[in-house]
Amino acid sequence: EYKELFEYADKNGIIAFSSPFDEESNKMLHELDMPLFKIASCDICNVNHLRQIAGYGKPIILSTGASTIAEIEEAINAIFKEGNYKLILLACTLSYPTKNEDANLARIQTLQRLFPNMIIGFSDHTPPDQNMVIPSAAVALGARVIEKHYTLDRTMTGSGHFFAINPTDLKKMVDNIRLTEKVMGNGDLGIAPSEEKAWNSARRSIVAEVPIKAGEIVTQNMLGLKRPATGLLGDKFHLVVGKKAIRDISADEQINLDMLTD
């Protein structure tokens, strides 16, 4: 059945994988060429389990629900000792379902701080909200993998169906995450190309508030700021005040340095 599922998923561009809980299942999934392993939070202290899976050399997603920092570090060390460094950690609350107030998305940032060189994700057990906000909030906080229980129908019997997302929820979730990724940007400061037009029209240049005669010494009360920002900006008053006008300057005329002298 697993072989059939993996083949079907592969034909449809889906990366299928499973969370095994015993040695036999680990071996079976590896022999079926499963491309990565997911280890549940409950097995974070199962060192032999971790070592066996790590020894296959495939990427591992490890949930960290209800785990201490020491337990997480020990699990990471066990995996790394097998020469496998392809590890993703998931922030997680081990509660099914998880109340919104217990989701603790800040755990994502805690894991990022503790393990800055690792990919961090979020295992989300909160019930689906109308707008599927929580997974996209996790992405905004730095999660690069989202785990969510999925079902075709929440009325189906079996573990987890009642708080799982359905196909409509899944589409909303993915759309929100893609939007979040788009609006996050790169964090660079400065004038972005999209800001140039507004920058030119919104900022103001130094102008003469009153007519200034040739030979007059320019004082602060002779000056003002008006749009557009095609002249000297407001941080250049010190270059203008105290200088002598070379020529007559009209009211509202932008002040340029070539109009002035010492």
PDB file of C-alpha atoms in Angstrom:
ATOM      1  CA  GLU A   1       0.000   0.000   0.000  1.00  0.00           C
ATOM      2  CA  TYR A   2       2.842   2.398   0.806  1.00  0.00           C
ATOM      3  CA  LYS A   3       4.510   1.566  -2.495  1.00  0.00           C
ATOM      4  CA  GLU A   4       1.279   2.333  -4.354  1.00  0.00           C
ATOM      5  CA  LEU A   5       0.824   5.617  -2.447  1.00  0.00           C
ATOM      6  CA  PHE A   6       4.398   6.745  -3.104  1.00  0.00           C
ATOM      7  CA  GLU A   7       4.154   5.948  -6.811  1.00  0.00           C
ATOM      8  CA  TYR A   8       0.842   7.802  -7.122  1.00  0.00           C
ATOM      9  CA  ALA A   9       2.197  10.817  -5.254  1.00  0.00           C
ATOM     10  CA  ASP A  10       5.306  10.903  -7.425  1.00  0.00           C
ATOM     11  CA  LYS A  11       3.202  10.925 -10.594  1.00  0.00           C
ATOM     12  CA  ASN A  12       1.337  13.951  -9.222  1.00  0.00           C
ATOM     13  CA  GLY A  13       4.388  15.937  -8.133  1.00  0.00           C
ATOM     14  CA  ILE A  14       3.854  15.317  -4.428  1.00  0.00           C
ATOM     15  CA  ILE A  15       6.690  14.401  -2.053  1.00  0.00           C
ATOM     16  CA  ALA A  16       5.155  11.599   0.005  1.00  0.00           C
ATOM     17  CA  PHE A  17       6.667  10.423   3.280  1.00  0.00           C
ATOM     18  CA  SER A  18       5.684   8.839   6.561  1.00  0.00           C
ATOM     19  CA  SER A  19       6.402   8.883  10.304  1.00  0.00           C
ATOM     20  CA  PRO A  20       7.536   5.381  11.286  1.00  0.00           C
ATOM     21  CA  PHE A  21       7.638   4.247  14.913  1.00  0.00           C
ATOM     22  CA  ASP A  22       9.634   1.021  14.845  1.00  0.00           C
ATOM     23  CA  GLU A  23      12.713  -0.573  13.317  1.00  0.00           C
ATOM     24  CA  GLU A  24      10.806  -2.708  10.832  1.00  0.00           C
ATOM     25  CA  SER A  25       8.826   0.276   9.495  1.00  0.00           C
ATOM     26  CA  ASN A  26      12.005   2.361   9.229  1.00  0.00           C
ATOM     27  CA  LYS A  27      13.628  -0.315   7.083  1.00  0.00           C
ATOM     28  CA  MET A  28      10.530  -0.883   4.947  1.00  0.00           C
ATOM     29  CA  LEU A  29      10.135   2.822   4.127  1.00  0.00           C
ATOM     30  CA  HIS A  30      13.820   3.177   3.340  1.00  0.00           C
ATOM     31  CA  GLU A  31      13.690   0.198   0.960  1.00  0.00           C
ATOM     32  CA  LEU A  32      10.719   1.849  -0.785  1.00  0.00           C
ATOM     33  CA  ASP A  33      13.033   4.837  -1.482  1.00  0.00           C
ATOM     34  CA  MET A  34      11.010   7.213   0.667  1.00  0.00           C
ATOM     35  CA  PRO A  35      12.821  10.536   0.097  1.00  0.00           C
ATOM     36  CA  LEU A  36      12.685  11.850   3.687  1.00  0.00           C
ATOM     37  CA  PHE A  37      11.637  10.802   7.159  1.00  0.00           C
ATOM     38  CA  LYS A  38       9.375  12.563   9.669  1.00  0.00           C
ATOM     39  CA  ILE A  39      10.033  11.791  13.332  1.00  0.00           C
ATOM     40  CA  ALA A  40       7.233  12.540  15.769  1.00  0.00           C
ATOM     41  CA  SER A  41       7.743  14.502  18.982  1.00  0.00           C
ATOM     42  CA  CYS A  42       7.133  11.391  21.078  1.00  0.00           C
ATOM     43  CA  ASP A  43      10.298   9.780  19.671  1.00  0.00           C
ATOM     44  CA  ILE A  44      12.683  12.660  20.297  1.00  0.00           C
ATOM     45  CA  CYS A  45      14.315  10.672  23.130  1.00  0.00           C
ATOM     46  CA  ASN A  46      14.322   7.358  21.212  1.00  0.00           C
ATOM     47  CA  VAL A  47      18.032   7.461  20.390  1.00  0.00           C
ATOM     48  CA  ASN A  48      18.194   4.105  18.597  1.00  0.00           C
ATOM     49  CA  HIS A  49      15.247   5.114  16.416  1.00  0.00           C
ATOM     50  CA  LEU A  50      16.924   8.433  15.581  1.00  0.00           C
ATOM     51  CA  ARG A  51      20.247   6.783  14.768  1.00  0.00           C
ATOM     52  CA  GLN A  52      18.709   4.141  12.515  1.00  0.00           C
ATOM     53  CA  ILE A  53      16.805   6.717  10.480  1.00  0.00           C
ATOM     54  CA  ALA A  54      19.752   9.138  10.369  1.00  0.00           C
ATOM     55  CA  GLY A  55      21.936   6.317   9.079  1.00  0.00           C
ATOM     56  CA  TYR A  56      19.894   6.180   5.875  1.00  0.00           C
ATOM     57  CA  GLY A  57      21.335   9.589   4.978  1.00  0.00           C
ATOM     58  CA  LYS A  58      17.992  11.091   4.000  1.00  0.00           C
ATOM     59  CA  PRO A  59      16.527  14.427   5.145  1.00  0.00           C
ATOM     60  CA  ILE A  60      14.756  14.295   8.490  1.00  0.00           C
ATOM     61  CA  ILE A  61      11.932  16.458   9.860  1.00  0.00           C
ATOM     62  CA  LEU A  62      11.918  16.315  13.658  1.00  0.00           C
ATOM     63  CA  SER A  63       9.026  17.643  15.751  1.00  0.00           C
ATOM     64  CA  THR A  64       9.961  19.132  19.119  1.00  0.00           C
ATOM     65  CA  GLY A  65       6.641  19.275  20.966  1.00  0.00           C
ATOM     66  CA  ALA A  66       6.835  18.994  24.778  1.00  0.00           C
ATOM     67  CA  SER A  67      10.642  18.749  24.561  1.00  0.00           C
ATOM     68  CA  THR A  68      13.293  20.516  26.606  1.00  0.00           C
ATOM     69  CA  ILE A  69      16.282  22.254  25.057  1.00  0.00           C
ATOM     70  CA  ALA A  70      18.521  19.484  26.400  1.00  0.00           C
ATOM     71  CA  GLU A  71      16.349  16.784  24.779  1.00  0.00           C
ATOM     72  CA  ILE A  72      16.365  18.606  21.445  1.00  0.00           C
ATOM     73  CA  GLU A  73      20.148  19.021  21.583  1.00  0.00           C
ATOM     74  CA  GLU A  74      20.633  15.327  22.419  1.00  0.00           C
ATOM     75  CA  ALA A  75      18.404  14.307  19.505  1.00  0.00           C
ATOM     76  CA  ILE A  76      20.317  16.579  17.126  1.00  0.00           C
ATOM     77  CA  ASN A  77      23.639  15.156  18.341  1.00  0.00           C
ATOM     78  CA  ALA A  78      22.413  11.582  17.841  1.00  0.00           C
ATOM     79  CA  ILE A  79      21.439  12.367  14.253  1.00  0.00           C
ATOM     80  CA  PHE A  80      24.614  14.313  13.506  1.00  0.00           C
ATOM     81  CA  LYS A  81      26.795  11.490  14.872  1.00  0.00           C
ATOM     82  CA  GLU A  82      25.512   9.362  11.992  1.00  0.00           C
ATOM     83  CA  GLY A  83      26.891  11.948   9.573  1.00  0.00           C
ATOM     84  CA  ASN A  84      23.427  13.184   8.652  1.00  0.00           C
ATOM     85  CA  TYR A  85      23.095  16.962   8.804  1.00  0.00           C
ATOM     86  CA  LYS A  86      19.939  17.260   6.676  1.00  0.00           C
ATOM     87  CA  LEU A  87      17.693  18.069   9.593  1.00  0.00           C
ATOM     88  CA  ILE A  88      14.614  20.298   9.916  1.00  0.00           C
ATOM     89  CA  LEU A  89      13.204  21.152  13.355  1.00  0.00           C
ATOM     90  CA  LEU A  90       9.505  21.837  13.833  1.00  0.00           C
ATOM     91  CA  ALA A  91       8.213  24.022  16.645  1.00  0.00           C
ATOM     92  CA  CYS A  92       5.188  22.211  18.014  1.00  0.00           C
ATOM     93  CA  THR A  93       2.641  22.101  20.809  1.00  0.00           C
ATOM     94  CA  LEU A  94       1.854  18.506  21.731  1.00  0.00           C
ATOM     95  CA  SER A  95      -1.892  18.952  22.122  1.00  0.00           C
ATOM     96  CA  TYR A  96      -4.608  17.642  19.796  1.00  0.00           C
ATOM     97  CA  PRO A  97      -6.181  19.985  18.987  1.00  0.00           C
ATOM     98  CA  THR A  98      -4.107  22.911  20.211  1.00  0.00           C
ATOM     99  CA  LYS A  99      -5.989  25.915  21.549  1.00  0.00           C
ATOM    100  CA  ASN A 100      -5.009  29.153  19.842  1.00  0.00           C
ATOM    101  CA  GLU A 101      -3.665  30.560  23.096  1.00  0.00           C
ATOM    102  CA  ASP A 102      -1.397  27.513  23.419  1.00  0.00           C
ATOM    103  CA  ALA A 103       0.026  27.598  19.887  1.00  0.00           C
ATOM    104  CA  ASN A 104       3.100  29.534  21.076  1.00  0.00           C
ATOM    105  CA  LEU A 105       4.363  30.590  17.647  1.00  0.00           C
ATOM    106  CA  ALA A 106       7.243  32.342  19.396  1.00  0.00           C
ATOM    107  CA  ARG A 107       8.820  28.895  19.742  1.00  0.00           C
ATOM    108  CA  ILE A 108       9.769  29.274  16.076  1.00  0.00           C
ATOM    109  CA  GLN A 109      11.975  32.225  16.938  1.00  0.00           C
ATOM    110  CA  THR A 110      13.365  30.455  20.008  1.00  0.00           C
ATOM    111  CA  LEU A 111      14.493  27.529  17.846  1.00  0.00           C
ATOM    112  CA  GLN A 112      15.945  29.942  15.294  1.00  0.00           C
ATOM    113  CA  ARG A 113      17.936  31.628  18.034  1.00  0.00           C
ATOM    114  CA  LEU A 114      19.173  28.350  19.521  1.00  0.00           C
ATOM    115  CA  PHE A 115      19.921  26.671  16.190  1.00  0.00           C
ATOM    116  CA  PRO A 116      20.633  29.505  13.721  1.00  0.00           C
ATOM    117  CA  ASN A 117      22.062  27.241  11.021  1.00  0.00           C
ATOM    118  CA  MET A 118      19.044  24.941  10.810  1.00  0.00           C
ATOM    119  CA  ILE A 119      15.782  25.101   8.902  1.00  0.00           C
ATOM    120  CA  ILE A 120      12.911  25.686  11.323  1.00  0.00           C
ATOM    121  CA  GLY A 121       9.266  24.913  10.666  1.00  0.00           C
ATOM    122  CA  PHE A 122       5.973  24.711  12.523  1.00  0.00           C
ATOM    123  CA  SER A 123       3.737  21.745  13.288  1.00  0.00           C
ATOM    124  CA  ASP A 124       0.299  23.310  13.657  1.00  0.00           C
ATOM    125  CA  HIS A 125      -2.420  21.434  15.531  1.00  0.00           C
ATOM    126  CA  THR A 126      -4.807  24.368  15.942  1.00  0.00           C
ATOM    127  CA  PRO A 127      -8.301  23.931  14.457  1.00  0.00           C
ATOM    128  CA  PRO A 128      -8.673  25.640  11.064  1.00  0.00           C
ATOM    129  CA  ASP A 129      -9.916  29.202  11.332  1.00  0.00           C
ATOM    130  CA  GLN A 130     -12.053  30.807   8.646  1.00  0.00           C
ATOM    131  CA  ASN A 131      -9.127  32.628   7.028  1.00  0.00           C
ATOM    132  CA  MET A 132      -6.329  30.135   7.784  1.00  0.00           C
ATOM    133  CA  VAL A 133      -4.231  32.857   9.389  1.00  0.00           C
ATOM    134  CA  ILE A 134      -2.069  30.876  11.823  1.00  0.00           C
ATOM    135  CA  PRO A 135       0.142  29.020   9.301  1.00  0.00           C
ATOM    136  CA  SER A 136       0.894  32.247   7.420  1.00  0.00           C
ATOM    137  CA  ALA A 137       1.709  33.960  10.728  1.00  0.00           C
ATOM    138  CA  ALA A 138       4.179  31.151  11.384  1.00  0.00           C
ATOM    139  CA  VAL A 139       5.781  31.771   8.006  1.00  0.00           C
ATOM    140  CA  ALA A 140       6.031  35.475   8.802  1.00  0.00           C
ATOM    141  CA  LEU A 141       7.948  34.496  11.957  1.00  0.00           C
ATOM    142  CA  GLY A 142      10.404  32.442   9.930  1.00  0.00           C
ATOM    143  CA  ALA A 143       8.871  28.974   9.552  1.00  0.00           C
ATOM    144  CA  ARG A 144       9.953  27.360   6.293  1.00  0.00           C
ATOM    145  CA  VAL A 145       7.979  24.144   6.671  1.00  0.00           C
ATOM    146  CA  ILE A 146       4.341  23.885   7.752  1.00  0.00           C
ATOM    147  CA  GLU A 147       2.829  20.648   8.992  1.00  0.00           C
ATOM    148  CA  LYS A 148      -0.955  20.460   9.128  1.00  0.00           C
ATOM    149  CA  HIS A 149      -3.350  17.545   9.582  1.00  0.00           C
ATOM    150  CA  TYR A 150      -5.352  17.064   6.382  1.00  0.00           C
ATOM    151  CA  THR A 151      -8.635  15.319   5.622  1.00  0.00           C
ATOM    152  CA  LEU A 152     -11.178  15.171   2.837  1.00  0.00           C
ATOM    153  CA  ASP A 153     -13.984  15.483   5.378  1.00  0.00           C
ATOM    154  CA  ARG A 154     -13.804  16.480   9.054  1.00  0.00           C
ATOM    155  CA  THR A 155     -16.776  14.216   9.861  1.00  0.00           C
ATOM    156  CA  MET A 156     -14.771  11.107   8.977  1.00  0.00           C
ATOM    157  CA  THR A 157     -13.891   8.765  11.849  1.00  0.00           C
ATOM    158  CA  GLY A 158     -10.317   8.296  12.955  1.00  0.00           C
ATOM    159  CA  SER A 159      -7.635  10.229  14.786  1.00  0.00           C
ATOM    160  CA  GLY A 160      -7.311  13.895  13.930  1.00  0.00           C
ATOM    161  CA  HIS A 161     -10.025  14.286  11.299  1.00  0.00           C
ATOM    162  CA  PHE A 162     -12.175  16.620  13.385  1.00  0.00           C
ATOM    163  CA  PHE A 163      -9.501  19.335  13.645  1.00  0.00           C
ATOM    164  CA  ALA A 164      -7.790  18.734  10.292  1.00  0.00           C
ATOM    165  CA  ILE A 165      -7.956  21.077   7.314  1.00  0.00           C
ATOM    166  CA  ASN A 166     -10.061  20.131   4.307  1.00  0.00           C
ATOM    167  CA  PRO A 167      -9.278  20.883   0.629  1.00  0.00           C
ATOM    168  CA  THR A 168     -10.833  24.368   0.829  1.00  0.00           C
ATOM    169  CA  ASP A 169      -8.803  25.181   3.933  1.00  0.00           C
ATOM    170  CA  LEU A 170      -5.650  23.855   2.283  1.00  0.00           C
ATOM    171  CA  LYS A 171      -6.038  26.175  -0.690  1.00  0.00           C
ATOM    172  CA  LYS A 172      -6.585  29.154   1.612  1.00  0.00           C
ATOM    173  CA  MET A 173      -3.552  28.153   3.654  1.00  0.00           C
ATOM    174  CA  VAL A 174      -1.249  27.877   0.653  1.00  0.00           C
ATOM    175  CA  ASP A 175      -2.568  31.100  -0.893  1.00  0.00           C
ATOM    176  CA  ASN A 176      -2.009  32.947   2.404  1.00  0.00           C
ATOM    177  CA  ILE A 177       1.484  31.557   2.759  1.00  0.00           C
ATOM    178  CA  ARG A 178       2.414  32.565  -0.778  1.00  0.00           C
ATOM    179  CA  LEU A 179       1.037  36.053  -0.109  1.00  0.00           C
ATOM    180  CA  THR A 180       3.008  36.221   3.134  1.00  0.00           C
ATOM    181  CA  GLU A 181       6.199  35.205   1.346  1.00  0.00           C
ATOM    182  CA  LYS A 182       5.574  37.879  -1.270  1.00  0.00           C
ATOM    183  CA  VAL A 183       4.965  40.716   1.192  1.00  0.00           C
ATOM    184  CA  MET A 184       7.842  39.774   3.527  1.00  0.00           C
ATOM    185  CA  GLY A 185      10.422  41.139   1.078  1.00  0.00           C
ATOM    186  CA  ASN A 186      14.136  41.204   1.874  1.00  0.00           C
ATOM    187  CA  GLY A 187      14.156  43.779   4.671  1.00  0.00           C
ATOM    188  CA  ASP A 188      16.495  46.178   2.877  1.00  0.00           C
ATOM    189  CA  LEU A 189      16.207  49.819   3.877  1.00  0.00           C
ATOM    190  CA  GLY A 190      16.591  52.749   1.496  1.00  0.00           C
ATOM    191  CA  ILE A 191      14.628  53.893  -1.536  1.00  0.00           C
ATOM    192  CA  ALA A 192      13.077  50.949  -3.358  1.00  0.00           C
ATOM    193  CA  PRO A 193      12.263  51.369  -7.077  1.00  0.00           C
ATOM    194  CA  SER A 194       8.559  51.226  -6.200  1.00  0.00           C
ATOM    195  CA  GLU A 195       9.030  54.175  -3.819  1.00  0.00           C
ATOM    196  CA  GLU A 196      10.866  56.540  -6.153  1.00  0.00           C
ATOM    197  CA  LYS A 197       7.790  58.239  -7.603  1.00  0.00           C
ATOM    198  CA  ALA A 198       6.235  58.884  -4.181  1.00  0.00           C
ATOM    199  CA  TRP A 199       9.639  59.858  -2.764  1.00  0.00           C
ATOM    200  CA  ASN A 200      10.025  62.588  -5.359  1.00  0.00           C
ATOM    201  CA  SER A 201       6.520  63.925  -4.877  1.00  0.00           C
ATOM    202  CA  ALA A 202       6.200  63.541  -1.103  1.00  0.00           C
ATOM    203  CA  ARG A 203       9.488  64.899   0.215  1.00  0.00           C
ATOM    204  CA  ARG A 204      10.196  68.621   0.251  1.00  0.00           C
ATOM    205  CA  SER A 205      13.029  70.919  -0.797  1.00  0.00           C
ATOM    206  CA  ILE A 206      14.347  74.081   0.851  1.00  0.00           C
ATOM    207  CA  VAL A 207      12.683  77.174  -0.663  1.00  0.00           C
ATOM    208  CA  ALA A 208      12.616  80.886  -0.004  1.00  0.00           C
ATOM    209  CA  GLU A 209       9.572  81.751   2.122  1.00  0.00           C
ATOM    210  CA  VAL A 210      10.008  85.443   1.227  1.00  0.00           C
ATOM    211  CA  PRO A 211      11.859  87.249  -1.549  1.00  0.00           C
ATOM    212  CA  ILE A 212      15.610  87.415  -0.808  1.00  0.00           C
ATOM    213  CA  LYS A 213      17.591  90.261  -2.299  1.00  0.00           C
ATOM    214  CA  ALA A 214      21.060  89.847  -3.774  1.00  0.00           C
ATOM    215  CA  GLY A 215      23.623  90.508  -1.007  1.00  0.00           C
ATOM    216  CA  GLU A 216      21.256  89.609   1.849  1.00  0.00           C
ATOM    217  CA  ILE A 217      22.392  87.119   4.484  1.00  0.00           C
ATOM    218  CA  VAL A 218      20.018  84.175   4.541  1.00  0.00           C
ATOM    219  CA  THR A 219      18.387  83.507   7.926  1.00  0.00           C
ATOM    220  CA  GLN A 220      16.281  80.573   9.072  1.00  0.00           C
ATOM    221  CA  ASN A 221      13.045  82.564   9.052  1.00  0.00           C
ATOM    222  CA  MET A 222      13.529  83.292   5.324  1.00  0.00           C
ATOM    223  CA  LEU A 223      13.357  79.585   4.501  1.00  0.00           C
ATOM    224  CA  GLY A 224      10.721  76.887   4.290  1.00  0.00           C
ATOM    225  CA  LEU A 225      10.164  73.409   2.868  1.00  0.00           C
ATOM    226  CA  LYS A 226       7.911  72.680  -0.087  1.00  0.00           C
ATOM    227  CA  ARG A 227       7.404  69.905  -2.595  1.00  0.00           C
ATOM    228  CA  PRO A 228       8.841  68.475  -4.811  1.00  0.00           C
ATOM    229  CA  ALA A 229      12.097  67.002  -3.506  1.00  0.00           C
ATOM    230  CA  THR A 230      14.184  68.069  -6.480  1.00  0.00           C
ATOM    231  CA  GLY A 231      16.370  70.522  -4.544  1.00  0.00           C
ATOM    232  CA  LEU A 232      18.123  70.572  -1.185  1.00  0.00           C
ATOM    233  CA  LEU A 233      16.339  68.439   1.405  1.00  0.00           C
ATOM    234  CA  GLY A 234      15.497  69.486   4.950  1.00  0.00           C
ATOM    235  CA  ASP A 235      18.755  68.152   6.378  1.00  0.00           C
ATOM    236  CA  LYS A 236      20.729  70.805   4.463  1.00  0.00           C
ATOM    237  CA  PHE A 237      19.535  73.987   6.215  1.00  0.00           C
ATOM    238  CA  HIS A 238      22.966  74.338   7.813  1.00  0.00           C
ATOM    239  CA  LEU A 239      24.498  74.741   4.346  1.00  0.00           C
ATOM    240  CA  VAL A 240      22.161  77.647   3.529  1.00  0.00           C
ATOM    241  CA  VAL A 241      21.664  79.651   6.732  1.00  0.00           C
ATOM    242  CA  GLY A 242      24.302  82.355   7.142  1.00  0.00           C
ATOM    243  CA  LYS A 243      25.241  82.427   3.455  1.00  0.00           C
ATOM    244  CA  LYS A 244      24.877  85.515   1.218  1.00  0.00           C
ATOM    245  CA  ALA A 245      22.563  85.510  -1.784  1.00  0.00           C
ATOM    246  CA  ILE A 246      24.431  86.051  -5.056  1.00  0.00           C
ATOM    247  CA  ARG A 247      21.252  87.094  -6.856  1.00  0.00           C
ATOM    248  CA  ASP A 248      17.648  87.888  -6.136  1.00  0.00           C
ATOM    249  CA  ILE A 249      15.704  84.817  -5.088  1.00  0.00           C
ATOM    250  CA  SER A 250      11.938  84.799  -5.515  1.00  0.00           C
ATOM    251  CA  ALA A 251       9.479  83.575  -2.885  1.00  0.00           C
ATOM    252  CA  ASP A 252       8.818  79.815  -3.318  1.00  0.00           C
ATOM    253  CA  GLU A 253      11.989  79.420  -5.427  1.00  0.00           C
ATOM    254  CA  GLN A 254      14.083  76.382  -4.518  1.00  0.00           C
ATOM    255  CA  ILE A 255      17.408  77.279  -2.918  1.00  0.00           C
ATOM    256  CA  ASN A 256      20.487  75.813  -4.541  1.00  0.00           C
ATOM    257  CA  LEU A 257      24.070  76.246  -3.349  1.00  0.00           C
ATOM    258  CA  ASP A 258      25.111  77.988  -6.548  1.00  0.00           C
ATOM    259  CA  MET A 259      22.810  80.904  -5.534  1.00  0.00           C
ATOM    260  CA  LEU A 260      24.871  81.506  -2.385  1.00  0.00           C
ATOM    261  CA  THR A 261      28.349  82.496  -1.315  1.00  0.00           C
ATOM    262  CA  ASP A 262      30.274  82.872   1.936  1.00  0.00           C
TER     263      ASP A 262
END
